[in-house]
Amino acid sequence: MSTSPGHSDGNERYPFCPKCGARFGRAVRAGRERLVCPACGFVFWQNPNAGVAAIVIEDGAVLLTKRGGSERAGLWDLPGGFVEYDEDIRDALVREMREETGLTVAVGRVFEVHSNFFDDTGRHSVGVWFLARRMSGTLGAADDVIDARFFPLEALPPDEEIAFETDRLVLARLRNQLPAFER
Ligand SMILES: [Zn+2]
């Protein structure tokens, strides 16, 4: 198993066992130190969350959303969010797009996958960027999004106005290689 030096293992985030409330100890399980409950034996397997984002391109312009909410507010990102525990990953993207942009999308192929290490919060998600196409709906910002607009690929917001490093990487790749939507 490889680890990523410099990134948090997440163990410092949770002092107490979620099953019985005892204070966690640490022990090696499956080759590395984990949070293990000394009272009930529960092992806290820390795994990244799954995130999804949509790449919707119309007339050479890509849809970006401006973040409201509490984290990185006022910055642009590719629309999307986190997969619910009981939800299929593509259904999550359709739901997030409806919630944030008012659009109903068809989900196409995977364009890119990245690990997102949020060193400010110690969190880690695996992001999957899907090509998507508008099927219906009128574009409008909703939920925790305060603006939603199509930007020509040659006139994107500057990097410092993009919320996430991985979105910057995806946008750079899009500029070099405009993909076609395929189911
Ligand atoms: Zn316990």
mmCIF file of C-alpha atoms and ligand atoms in Angstrom:
data_model
loop_
_atom_site.group_PDB
_atom_site.id
_atom_site.type_symbol
_atom_site.label_atom_id
_atom_site.label_comp_id
_atom_site.label_asym_id
_atom_site.label_seq_id
_atom_site.Cartn_x
_atom_site.Cartn_y
_atom_site.Cartn_z
ATOM 1 C CA MET A 1 0.000 0.000 0.000
ATOM 2 C CA SER A 2 1.394 3.377 -0.875
ATOM 3 C CA THR A 3 0.687 6.514 1.048
ATOM 4 C CA SER A 4 0.958 10.125 0.028
ATOM 5 C CA PRO A 5 3.619 11.860 2.056
ATOM 6 C CA GLY A 6 2.595 15.240 3.342
ATOM 7 C CA HIS A 7 -1.113 14.471 3.448
ATOM 8 C CA SER A 8 -3.082 13.760 6.597
ATOM 9 C CA ASP A 9 -4.035 10.178 7.454
ATOM 10 C CA GLY A 10 -7.175 11.690 8.983
ATOM 11 C CA ASN A 11 -6.661 9.971 12.329
ATOM 12 C CA GLU A 12 -6.495 13.191 14.299
ATOM 13 C CA ARG A 13 -10.015 14.181 13.272
ATOM 14 C CA TYR A 14 -11.930 11.652 15.370
ATOM 15 C CA PRO A 15 -11.205 11.274 19.091
ATOM 16 C CA PHE A 16 -14.127 8.986 19.952
ATOM 17 C CA CYS A 17 -15.503 5.657 18.740
ATOM 18 C CA PRO A 18 -18.768 6.281 16.833
ATOM 19 C CA LYS A 19 -20.188 2.936 17.974
ATOM 20 C CA CYS A 20 -19.680 3.095 21.731
ATOM 21 C CA GLY A 21 -18.237 6.536 22.525
ATOM 22 C CA ALA A 22 -14.966 5.355 24.096
ATOM 23 C CA ARG A 23 -11.792 7.251 23.319
ATOM 24 C CA PHE A 24 -9.995 5.744 20.326
ATOM 25 C CA GLY A 25 -6.622 4.072 20.604
ATOM 26 C CA ARG A 26 -4.311 3.280 17.723
ATOM 27 C CA ALA A 27 -3.168 -0.085 16.454
ATOM 28 C CA VAL A 28 -1.782 -1.490 13.256
ATOM 29 C CA ARG A 29 -4.386 -3.166 11.075
ATOM 30 C CA ALA A 30 -3.783 -4.170 7.456
ATOM 31 C CA GLY A 31 -0.325 -2.706 7.405
ATOM 32 C CA ARG A 32 -0.757 0.720 8.919
ATOM 33 C CA GLU A 33 -1.845 2.482 12.052
ATOM 34 C CA ARG A 34 -5.616 2.843 12.382
ATOM 35 C CA LEU A 35 -8.030 4.202 14.931
ATOM 36 C CA VAL A 36 -9.142 1.174 16.953
ATOM 37 C CA CYS A 37 -11.585 1.260 19.846
ATOM 38 C CA PRO A 38 -10.139 -0.369 22.966
ATOM 39 C CA ALA A 39 -13.645 -0.914 24.376
ATOM 40 C CA CYS A 40 -15.583 -2.532 21.516
ATOM 41 C CA GLY A 41 -12.900 -3.355 18.959
ATOM 42 C CA PHE A 42 -14.334 -1.145 16.208
ATOM 43 C CA VAL A 43 -11.775 -0.231 13.546
ATOM 44 C CA PHE A 44 -12.265 3.140 11.868
ATOM 45 C CA TRP A 45 -11.322 2.597 8.220
ATOM 46 C CA GLN A 46 -10.741 6.044 6.842
ATOM 47 C CA ASN A 47 -11.423 6.219 3.141
ATOM 48 C CA PRO A 48 -11.925 9.205 0.879
ATOM 49 C CA ASN A 49 -15.353 10.446 -0.101
ATOM 50 C CA ALA A 50 -16.424 10.172 -3.707
ATOM 51 C CA GLY A 51 -17.066 13.456 -5.483
ATOM 52 C CA VAL A 52 -18.563 14.027 -8.903
ATOM 53 C CA ALA A 53 -18.402 16.956 -11.283
ATOM 54 C CA ALA A 54 -19.982 17.643 -14.652
ATOM 55 C CA ILE A 55 -18.294 18.958 -17.770
ATOM 56 C CA VAL A 56 -21.095 20.498 -19.829
ATOM 57 C CA ILE A 57 -19.868 22.130 -23.017
ATOM 58 C CA GLU A 58 -22.159 24.103 -25.319
ATOM 59 C CA ASP A 59 -20.860 26.053 -28.313
ATOM 60 C CA GLY A 60 -17.274 25.792 -27.099
ATOM 61 C CA ALA A 61 -18.126 27.138 -23.642
ATOM 62 C CA VAL A 62 -18.004 25.205 -20.369
ATOM 63 C CA LEU A 63 -20.462 25.537 -17.502
ATOM 64 C CA LEU A 64 -18.984 26.823 -14.239
ATOM 65 C CA THR A 65 -20.701 27.564 -10.947
ATOM 66 C CA LYS A 66 -19.783 30.176 -8.381
ATOM 67 C CA ARG A 67 -19.660 28.828 -4.860
ATOM 68 C CA GLY A 68 -21.779 30.221 -2.063
ATOM 69 C CA GLY A 69 -21.816 28.474 1.281
ATOM 70 C CA SER A 70 -18.963 28.583 3.735
ATOM 71 C CA GLU A 71 -15.957 27.077 1.940
ATOM 72 C CA ARG A 72 -14.200 28.879 -0.903
ATOM 73 C CA ALA A 73 -17.222 31.103 -1.419
ATOM 74 C CA GLY A 74 -17.068 33.431 -4.405
ATOM 75 C CA LEU A 75 -14.774 31.132 -6.388
ATOM 76 C CA TRP A 76 -15.738 29.149 -9.490
ATOM 77 C CA ASP A 77 -15.820 25.410 -9.880
ATOM 78 C CA LEU A 78 -17.161 22.746 -12.169
ATOM 79 C CA PRO A 79 -20.634 21.899 -10.826
ATOM 80 C CA GLY A 80 -21.066 18.781 -8.736
ATOM 81 C CA GLY A 81 -20.845 17.486 -5.213
ATOM 82 C CA PHE A 82 -20.532 14.397 -3.076
ATOM 83 C CA VAL A 83 -22.081 11.000 -3.618
ATOM 84 C CA GLU A 84 -24.549 10.016 -0.913
ATOM 85 C CA TYR A 85 -23.819 6.734 0.827
ATOM 86 C CA ASP A 86 -26.852 4.986 -0.723
ATOM 87 C CA GLU A 87 -26.576 6.584 -4.145
ATOM 88 C CA ASP A 88 -25.184 5.480 -7.502
ATOM 89 C CA ILE A 89 -22.351 7.750 -8.633
ATOM 90 C CA ARG A 90 -24.052 8.836 -11.883
ATOM 91 C CA ASP A 91 -27.350 9.440 -10.097
ATOM 92 C CA ALA A 92 -25.413 11.696 -7.737
ATOM 93 C CA LEU A 93 -24.245 13.834 -10.639
ATOM 94 C CA VAL A 94 -27.767 14.121 -12.077
ATOM 95 C CA ARG A 95 -29.084 15.122 -8.650
ATOM 96 C CA GLU A 96 -26.340 17.661 -7.983
ATOM 97 C CA MET A 97 -26.849 19.252 -11.395
ATOM 98 C CA ARG A 98 -30.588 19.622 -10.794
ATOM 99 C CA GLU A 99 -29.999 21.077 -7.336
ATOM 100 C CA GLU A 100 -27.252 23.514 -8.293
ATOM 101 C CA THR A 101 -28.014 24.539 -11.868
ATOM 102 C CA GLY A 102 -31.621 23.568 -12.638
ATOM 103 C CA LEU A 103 -30.422 21.422 -15.542
ATOM 104 C CA THR A 104 -31.305 17.799 -16.165
ATOM 105 C CA VAL A 105 -28.249 16.178 -17.704
ATOM 106 C CA ALA A 106 -27.369 12.942 -19.420
ATOM 107 C CA VAL A 107 -24.142 11.542 -18.029
ATOM 108 C CA GLY A 108 -21.463 10.546 -20.519
ATOM 109 C CA ARG A 109 -18.027 9.061 -20.204
ATOM 110 C CA VAL A 110 -15.460 9.781 -17.532
ATOM 111 C CA PHE A 111 -13.113 12.550 -18.646
ATOM 112 C CA GLU A 112 -10.775 12.662 -15.650
ATOM 113 C CA VAL A 113 -10.209 11.297 -12.140
ATOM 114 C CA HIS A 114 -8.136 12.969 -9.424
ATOM 115 C CA SER A 115 -7.472 12.688 -5.730
ATOM 116 C CA ASN A 116 -8.388 15.922 -3.974
ATOM 117 C CA PHE A 117 -6.312 16.442 -0.855
ATOM 118 C CA PHE A 118 -7.781 19.336 1.095
ATOM 119 C CA ASP A 119 -4.814 20.109 3.235
ATOM 120 C CA ASP A 120 -6.658 22.924 4.989
ATOM 121 C CA THR A 121 -9.274 20.550 6.435
ATOM 122 C CA GLY A 122 -7.431 17.214 6.350
ATOM 123 C CA ARG A 123 -10.122 15.742 4.122
ATOM 124 C CA HIS A 124 -9.605 13.660 1.026
ATOM 125 C CA SER A 125 -12.021 12.939 -1.780
ATOM 126 C CA VAL A 126 -11.682 11.119 -5.065
ATOM 127 C CA GLY A 127 -13.205 13.268 -7.759
ATOM 128 C CA VAL A 128 -14.638 11.924 -10.997
ATOM 129 C CA TRP A 129 -15.268 14.410 -13.818
ATOM 130 C CA PHE A 130 -17.910 13.190 -16.252
ATOM 131 C CA LEU A 131 -18.824 14.648 -19.597
ATOM 132 C CA ALA A 132 -22.493 15.601 -19.413
ATOM 133 C CA ARG A 133 -25.073 17.062 -21.733
ATOM 134 C CA ARG A 134 -28.076 19.233 -21.018
ATOM 135 C CA MET A 135 -31.306 17.376 -21.764
ATOM 136 C CA SER A 136 -33.747 19.895 -20.310
ATOM 137 C CA GLY A 137 -34.028 22.705 -17.833
ATOM 138 C CA THR A 138 -33.237 26.403 -17.673
ATOM 139 C CA LEU A 139 -29.886 27.420 -16.273
ATOM 140 C CA GLY A 140 -30.100 29.154 -12.921
ATOM 141 C CA ALA A 141 -28.011 29.104 -9.753
ATOM 142 C CA ALA A 142 -29.614 27.390 -6.782
ATOM 143 C CA ASP A 143 -28.783 25.596 -3.546
ATOM 144 C CA ASP A 144 -25.250 26.580 -2.450
ATOM 145 C CA VAL A 145 -24.385 28.073 -5.838
ATOM 146 C CA ILE A 146 -24.701 31.831 -6.396
ATOM 147 C CA ASP A 147 -24.009 32.050 -10.131
ATOM 148 C CA ALA A 148 -23.900 29.623 -13.057
ATOM 149 C CA ARG A 149 -22.508 30.589 -16.447
ATOM 150 C CA PHE A 150 -20.970 29.211 -19.583
ATOM 151 C CA PHE A 151 -17.424 30.450 -20.181
ATOM 152 C CA PRO A 152 -15.717 30.163 -23.571
ATOM 153 C CA LEU A 153 -12.704 27.904 -23.068
ATOM 154 C CA GLU A 154 -10.427 30.697 -24.233
ATOM 155 C CA ALA A 155 -11.954 33.129 -21.708
ATOM 156 C CA LEU A 156 -12.116 31.205 -18.437
ATOM 157 C CA PRO A 157 -11.831 32.966 -15.087
ATOM 158 C CA PRO A 158 -8.190 33.366 -13.964
ATOM 159 C CA ASP A 159 -6.698 30.464 -11.993
ATOM 160 C CA GLU A 160 -6.928 32.342 -8.702
ATOM 161 C CA GLU A 161 -10.712 32.515 -9.134
ATOM 162 C CA ILE A 162 -11.004 28.733 -9.563
ATOM 163 C CA ALA A 163 -11.752 27.068 -6.219
ATOM 164 C CA PHE A 164 -9.845 23.804 -6.610
ATOM 165 C CA GLU A 165 -6.466 22.823 -7.997
ATOM 166 C CA THR A 166 -7.935 19.708 -9.611
ATOM 167 C CA ASP A 167 -10.581 21.775 -11.431
ATOM 168 C CA ARG A 168 -7.726 23.914 -12.769
ATOM 169 C CA LEU A 169 -6.052 20.753 -14.081
ATOM 170 C CA VAL A 170 -9.273 19.570 -15.705
ATOM 171 C CA LEU A 171 -9.917 22.961 -17.312
ATOM 172 C CA ALA A 172 -6.352 23.067 -18.644
ATOM 173 C CA ARG A 173 -6.848 19.647 -20.207
ATOM 174 C CA LEU A 174 -10.175 20.747 -21.713
ATOM 175 C CA ARG A 175 -8.528 23.746 -23.331
ATOM 176 C CA ASN A 176 -6.013 21.445 -25.028
ATOM 177 C CA GLN A 177 -8.398 18.720 -26.025
ATOM 178 C CA LEU A 178 -12.078 19.540 -26.473
ATOM 179 C CA PRO A 179 -13.863 16.226 -25.888
ATOM 180 C CA ALA A 180 -16.987 15.005 -27.622
ATOM 181 C CA PHE A 181 -19.919 13.827 -25.527
ATOM 182 C CA GLU A 182 -20.330 10.063 -25.666
ATOM 183 C CA ARG A 183 -22.749 8.036 -23.619
HETATM 184 ZN ZN ZN B 1 -16.128 1.417 20.569
#
